[in-house]
Coordinates of C-alpha atoms and ligand atoms in Angstrom, one line a residue:
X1 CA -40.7 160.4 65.4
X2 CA -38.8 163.8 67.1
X3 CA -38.2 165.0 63.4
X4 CA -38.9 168.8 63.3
X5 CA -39.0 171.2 60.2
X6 CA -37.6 174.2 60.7
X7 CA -38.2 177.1 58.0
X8 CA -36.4 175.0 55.3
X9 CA -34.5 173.0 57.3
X10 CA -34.9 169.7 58.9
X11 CA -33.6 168.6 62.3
X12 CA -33.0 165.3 64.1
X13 CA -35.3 166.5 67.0
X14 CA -36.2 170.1 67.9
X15 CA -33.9 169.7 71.5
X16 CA -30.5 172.5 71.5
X17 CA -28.9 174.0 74.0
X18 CA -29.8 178.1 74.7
X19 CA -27.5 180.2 74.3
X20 CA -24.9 181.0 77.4
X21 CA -24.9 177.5 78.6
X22 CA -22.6 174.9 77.4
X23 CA -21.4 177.1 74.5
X24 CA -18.6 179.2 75.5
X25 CA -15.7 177.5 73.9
X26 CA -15.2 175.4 70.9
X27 CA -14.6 172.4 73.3
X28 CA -18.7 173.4 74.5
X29 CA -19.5 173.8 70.9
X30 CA -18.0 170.0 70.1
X31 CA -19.2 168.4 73.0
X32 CA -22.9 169.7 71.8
X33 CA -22.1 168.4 68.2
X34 CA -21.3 165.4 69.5
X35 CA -24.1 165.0 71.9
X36 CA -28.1 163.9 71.0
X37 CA -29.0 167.2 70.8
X38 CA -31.1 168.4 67.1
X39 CA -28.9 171.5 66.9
X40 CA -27.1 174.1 69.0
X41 CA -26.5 177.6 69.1
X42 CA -23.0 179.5 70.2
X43 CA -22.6 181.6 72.8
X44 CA -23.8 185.7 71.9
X45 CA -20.7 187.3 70.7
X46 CA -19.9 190.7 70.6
X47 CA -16.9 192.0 68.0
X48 CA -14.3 192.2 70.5
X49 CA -13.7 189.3 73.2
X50 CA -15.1 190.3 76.8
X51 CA -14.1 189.4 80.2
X52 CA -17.9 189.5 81.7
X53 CA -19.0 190.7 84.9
X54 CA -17.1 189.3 88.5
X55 CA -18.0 186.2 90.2
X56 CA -19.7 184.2 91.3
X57 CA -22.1 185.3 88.3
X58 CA -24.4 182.2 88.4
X59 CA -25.7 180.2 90.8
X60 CA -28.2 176.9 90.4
X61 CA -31.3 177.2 92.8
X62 CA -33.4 174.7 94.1
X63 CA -36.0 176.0 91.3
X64 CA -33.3 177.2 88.4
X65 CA -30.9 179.5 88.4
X66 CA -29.7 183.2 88.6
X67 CA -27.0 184.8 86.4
X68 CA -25.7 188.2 85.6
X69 CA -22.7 186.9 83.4
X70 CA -22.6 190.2 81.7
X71 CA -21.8 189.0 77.8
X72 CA -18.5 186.8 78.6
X73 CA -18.0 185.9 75.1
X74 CA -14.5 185.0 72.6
X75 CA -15.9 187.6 70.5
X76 CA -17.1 187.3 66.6
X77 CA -14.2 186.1 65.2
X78 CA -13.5 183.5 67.3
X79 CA -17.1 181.8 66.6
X80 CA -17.4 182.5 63.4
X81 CA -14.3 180.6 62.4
X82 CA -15.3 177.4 64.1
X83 CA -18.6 177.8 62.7
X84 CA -16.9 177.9 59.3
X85 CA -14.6 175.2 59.9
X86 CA -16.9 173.4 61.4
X87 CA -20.7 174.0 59.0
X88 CA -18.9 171.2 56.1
X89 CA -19.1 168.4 58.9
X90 CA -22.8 169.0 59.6
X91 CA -25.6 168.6 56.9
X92 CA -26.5 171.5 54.8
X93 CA -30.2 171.2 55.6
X94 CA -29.9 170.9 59.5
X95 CA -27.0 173.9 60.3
X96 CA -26.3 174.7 63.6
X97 CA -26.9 178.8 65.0
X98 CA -24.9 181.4 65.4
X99 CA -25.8 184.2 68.3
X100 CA -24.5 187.4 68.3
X101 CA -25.5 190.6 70.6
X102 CA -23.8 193.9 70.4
X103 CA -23.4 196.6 72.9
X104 CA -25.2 199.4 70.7
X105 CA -27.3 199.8 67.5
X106 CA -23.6 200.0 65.3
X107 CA -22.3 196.9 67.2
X108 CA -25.4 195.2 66.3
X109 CA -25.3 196.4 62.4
X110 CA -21.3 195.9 62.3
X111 CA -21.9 191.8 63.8
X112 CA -24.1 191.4 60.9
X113 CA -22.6 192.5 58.0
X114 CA -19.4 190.3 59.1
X115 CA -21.6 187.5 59.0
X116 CA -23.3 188.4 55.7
X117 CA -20.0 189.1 54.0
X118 CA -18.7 185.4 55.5
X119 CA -19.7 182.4 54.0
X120 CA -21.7 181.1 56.7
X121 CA -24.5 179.2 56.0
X122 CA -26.4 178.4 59.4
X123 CA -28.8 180.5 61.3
X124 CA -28.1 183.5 63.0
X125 CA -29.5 185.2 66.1
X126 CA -30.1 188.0 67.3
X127 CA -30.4 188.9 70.8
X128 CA -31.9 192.1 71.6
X129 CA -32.6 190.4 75.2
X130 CA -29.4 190.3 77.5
X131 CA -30.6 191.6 81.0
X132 CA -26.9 192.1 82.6
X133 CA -25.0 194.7 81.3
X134 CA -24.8 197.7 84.0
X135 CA -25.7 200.7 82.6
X136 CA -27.5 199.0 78.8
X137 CA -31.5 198.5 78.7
X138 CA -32.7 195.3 77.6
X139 CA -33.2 196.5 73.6
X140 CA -36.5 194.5 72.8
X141 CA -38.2 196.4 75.8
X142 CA -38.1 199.7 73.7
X143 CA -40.4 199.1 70.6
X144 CA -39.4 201.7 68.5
X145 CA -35.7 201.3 68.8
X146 CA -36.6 197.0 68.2
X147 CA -38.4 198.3 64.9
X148 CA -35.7 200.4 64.2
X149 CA -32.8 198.1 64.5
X150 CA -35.0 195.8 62.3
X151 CA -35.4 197.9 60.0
X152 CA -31.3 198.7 59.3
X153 CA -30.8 194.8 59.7
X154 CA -33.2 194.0 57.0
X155 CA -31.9 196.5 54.3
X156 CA -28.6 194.3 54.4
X157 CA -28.9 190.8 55.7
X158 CA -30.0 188.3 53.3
X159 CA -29.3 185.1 55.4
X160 CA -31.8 183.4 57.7
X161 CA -32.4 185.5 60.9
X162 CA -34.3 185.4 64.4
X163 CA -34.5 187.6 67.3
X164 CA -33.9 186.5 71.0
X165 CA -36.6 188.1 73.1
X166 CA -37.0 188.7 76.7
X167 CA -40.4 187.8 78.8
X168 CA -43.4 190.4 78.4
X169 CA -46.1 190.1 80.7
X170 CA -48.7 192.6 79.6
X171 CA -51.2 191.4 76.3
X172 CA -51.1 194.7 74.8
X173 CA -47.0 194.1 74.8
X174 CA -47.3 190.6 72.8
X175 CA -49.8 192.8 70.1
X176 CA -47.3 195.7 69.6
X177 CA -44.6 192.8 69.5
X178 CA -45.8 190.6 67.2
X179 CA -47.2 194.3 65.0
X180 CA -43.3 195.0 64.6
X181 CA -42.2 191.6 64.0
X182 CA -44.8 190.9 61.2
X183 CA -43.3 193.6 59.2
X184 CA -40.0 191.4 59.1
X185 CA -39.0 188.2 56.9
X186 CA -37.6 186.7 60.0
X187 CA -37.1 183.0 60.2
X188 CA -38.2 182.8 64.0
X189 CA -38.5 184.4 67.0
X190 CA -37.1 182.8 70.3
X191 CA -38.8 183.2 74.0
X192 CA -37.8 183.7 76.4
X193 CA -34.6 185.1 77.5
X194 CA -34.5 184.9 81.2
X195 CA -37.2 186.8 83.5
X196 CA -34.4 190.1 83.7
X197 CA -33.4 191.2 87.6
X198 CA -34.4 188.9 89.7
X199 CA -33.3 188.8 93.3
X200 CA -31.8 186.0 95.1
X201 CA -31.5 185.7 99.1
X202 CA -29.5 183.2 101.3
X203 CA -31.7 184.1 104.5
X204 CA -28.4 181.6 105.9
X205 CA -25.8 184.6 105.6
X206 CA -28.7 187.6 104.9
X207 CA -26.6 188.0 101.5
X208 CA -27.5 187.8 97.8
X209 CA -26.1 184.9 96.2
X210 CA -24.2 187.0 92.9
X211 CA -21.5 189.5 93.0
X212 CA -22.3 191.5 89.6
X213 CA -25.4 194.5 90.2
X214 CA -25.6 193.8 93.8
X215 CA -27.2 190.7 93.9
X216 CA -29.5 190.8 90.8
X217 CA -30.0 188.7 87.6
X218 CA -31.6 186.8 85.2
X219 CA -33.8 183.7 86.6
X220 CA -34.4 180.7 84.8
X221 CA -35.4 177.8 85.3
X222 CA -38.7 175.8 86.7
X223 CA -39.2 179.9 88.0
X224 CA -40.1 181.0 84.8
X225 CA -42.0 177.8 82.8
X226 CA -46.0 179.0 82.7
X227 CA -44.3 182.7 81.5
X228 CA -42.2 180.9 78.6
X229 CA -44.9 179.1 77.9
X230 CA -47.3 181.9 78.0
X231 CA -44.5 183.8 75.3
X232 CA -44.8 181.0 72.7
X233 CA -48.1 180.9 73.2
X234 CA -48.9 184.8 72.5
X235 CA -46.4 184.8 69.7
X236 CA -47.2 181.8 68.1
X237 CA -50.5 182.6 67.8
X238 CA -50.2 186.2 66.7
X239 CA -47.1 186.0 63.8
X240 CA -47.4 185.1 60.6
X241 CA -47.2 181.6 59.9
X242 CA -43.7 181.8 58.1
X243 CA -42.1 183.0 61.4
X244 CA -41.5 180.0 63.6
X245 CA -41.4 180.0 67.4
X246 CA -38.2 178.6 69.3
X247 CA -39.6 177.9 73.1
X248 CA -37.0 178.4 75.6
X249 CA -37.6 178.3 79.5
X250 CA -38.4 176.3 82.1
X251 CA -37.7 172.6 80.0
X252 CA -36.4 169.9 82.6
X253 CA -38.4 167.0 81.5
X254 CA -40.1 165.9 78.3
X255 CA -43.5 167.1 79.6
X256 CA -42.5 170.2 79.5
X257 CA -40.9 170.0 76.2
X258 CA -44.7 168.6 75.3
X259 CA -46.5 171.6 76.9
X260 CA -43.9 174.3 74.6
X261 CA -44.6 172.4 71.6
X262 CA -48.6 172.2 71.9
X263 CA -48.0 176.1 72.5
X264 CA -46.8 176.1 69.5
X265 CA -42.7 175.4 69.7
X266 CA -41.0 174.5 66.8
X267 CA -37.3 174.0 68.3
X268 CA -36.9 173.9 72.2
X269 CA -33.8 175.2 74.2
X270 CA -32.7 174.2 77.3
X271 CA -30.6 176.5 79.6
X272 CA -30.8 176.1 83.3
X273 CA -30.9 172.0 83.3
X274 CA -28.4 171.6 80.7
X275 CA -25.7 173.4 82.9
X276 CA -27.3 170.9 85.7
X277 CA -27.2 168.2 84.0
X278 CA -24.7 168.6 81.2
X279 CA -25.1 167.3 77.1
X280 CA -26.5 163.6 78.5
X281 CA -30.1 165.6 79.2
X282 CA -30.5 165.7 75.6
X283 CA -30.8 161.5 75.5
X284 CA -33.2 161.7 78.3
X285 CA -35.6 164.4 76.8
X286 CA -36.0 162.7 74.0
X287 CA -36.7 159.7 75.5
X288 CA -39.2 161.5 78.1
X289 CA -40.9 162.9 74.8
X290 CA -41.2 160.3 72.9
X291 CA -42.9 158.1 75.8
X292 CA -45.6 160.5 76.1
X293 CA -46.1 161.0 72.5
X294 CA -46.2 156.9 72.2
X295 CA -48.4 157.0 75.0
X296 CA -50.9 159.4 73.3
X297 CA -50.8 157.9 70.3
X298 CA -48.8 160.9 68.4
X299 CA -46.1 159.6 65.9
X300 CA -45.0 163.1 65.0
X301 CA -44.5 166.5 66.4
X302 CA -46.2 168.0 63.9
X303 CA -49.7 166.2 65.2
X304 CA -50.0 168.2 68.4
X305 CA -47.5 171.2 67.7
X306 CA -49.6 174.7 68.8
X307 CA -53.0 172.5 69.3
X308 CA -53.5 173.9 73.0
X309 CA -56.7 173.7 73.7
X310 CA -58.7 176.5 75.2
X311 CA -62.0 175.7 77.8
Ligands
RRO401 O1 -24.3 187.0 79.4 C1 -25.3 187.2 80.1 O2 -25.3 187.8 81.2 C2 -26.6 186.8 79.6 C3 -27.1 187.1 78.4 BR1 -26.0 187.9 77.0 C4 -28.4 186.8 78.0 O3 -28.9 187.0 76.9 N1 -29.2 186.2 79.0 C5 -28.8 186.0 80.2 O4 -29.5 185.5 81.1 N2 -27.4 186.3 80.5

């Protein structure tokens, strides 16, 4: 019933975890493979190992979350061996992804051609999104540099590819986008990356609630839904049909996994509840799901996916 095509492969059920959450260590990465989830994505590594920004660096809220982690990561090597060890185990037509985010336009070039030289055979992301870094703009907020970086990725890298994207807010932004993406053989982009530099406030103790950048960081959550939703939405209506649409934000319940799929969703990632609730949220989304698909009368995704209707 939950069974999703993705590009030319074929998952269990579109559900994985996003990437930061859960995914850290192999023990994460196992404890996901083991879980209900369809698939699931490793943390963003950069080539050498980093530390990450001082804690406390997350915090759950009362309506998601707040984080400047700053790119804590084992670094490339460390993922890419589990993924190798690991890619046999796991059918050839539903592989698991791979994210990686470098500190400049080199690191970025350098992650990929390790991976393209490798013999991995999953799905790798890119994230031109993270929001916590002092001192480093979030890459897919400059157009020209995005095209750019595109365009030295895609004179190399032969593998499946997609791009992690942060929130815009502005229609002319999702056209100028989705212009630059079009010109790409990606296999999918995914929004959203959390709503960058958010503030948090314990009115309690008149503090911010995270050490790293005096107090601000990405929110996720419930906060940001109707804006992931509003992401899918723009994109999947304005990229070329081969380029799927991962939805990513806001997904608690299986309602809301229903509302990013008739956006247009393909796969659905879930960051804030999953490190709320831990791997057992993937049984009860697909549960939630399925009971309101049974109770519409769907028997597959592919019925309702990116059938939003307008008034
Ligand atoms: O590690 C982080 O601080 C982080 C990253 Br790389 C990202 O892409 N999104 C986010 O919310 N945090």
């Amino acid at each position: 019933m939950l069974t999703t095509k993705f590009g030319e492969f074929t998952y269990d059920n579109p559900f994985m975890n996003a990437s930061g959450v859960h995914c850290m260590t192999t023990t994460d990465l196992e404890e996901l493979a083991a879980s209900e989830a369809g698939s699931f994505v490793t943390k963003s590594a950069t080539l050498a190992p980093r530390e990450g920004n001082p804690e406390p660096r997350y915090v759950d809220l009362a309506l998601g979350s707040i984080n400047s982690m700053g790119l804590p990561n084992k670094g490339l090597d460390y993922y890419l061996n589990f993924a190798l060890e690991k890619q046999e185990a796991i059918a050839p037509e539903a592989p698991f992804f791979f994210s990686v985010a470098g500190m400049s336009v080199e690191e970025n070039i350098e992650l990929l051609r390790k991976i393209e030289a490798s013999n991995f055979r999953g799905i790798t992301e890119l994230n031109l999104s993270c929001p916590n870094v002092p001192g480093k703009p979030q890459v897919a907020y400059d157009f020209p540099l995005t095209e750019q970086i595109l365009e030295q990725v895609f004179s190399f890298f032969t593998k499946p590819l997609g791009v992690k994207l942060p929130p815009y807010f502005d229609l002319a932004h999702f056209d100028q986008m989705a212009e630059i993406l079009n010109k790409f053989s990606l296999t999918y982009i995914n929004s959203i990356n959390s709503i960058g530099n958010g503030l948090y406030i314990d009115p309690e103790t008149e503090a911010v609630v995270i050490k790293p950048k005096e107090g601000f960081g990405g929110i996720g959550g419930e906060y940001v839904k109707p804006t992931a939703l509003a992401n899918v939405r723009a994109f999947a209506t304005r990229l070329k049909p081969e380029i799927n649409v991962i939805g990513t934000g806001g997904i608690r319940s299986g309602q809301d996994a229903f509302e990013h799929l008739l956006c247009g969703a393909t796969m659905l990632q879930i960051g804030t509840e999953l490190q709320k609730e831990g791997p057992a949220i993937f049984a009860r989304l697909k549960k939630e799901l399925t009971e309101i698909m049974t109770a519409k009368g769907y028997t597959s995704i592919d019925e309702f996916r990116g059938k939003l209707r307008s008034l």
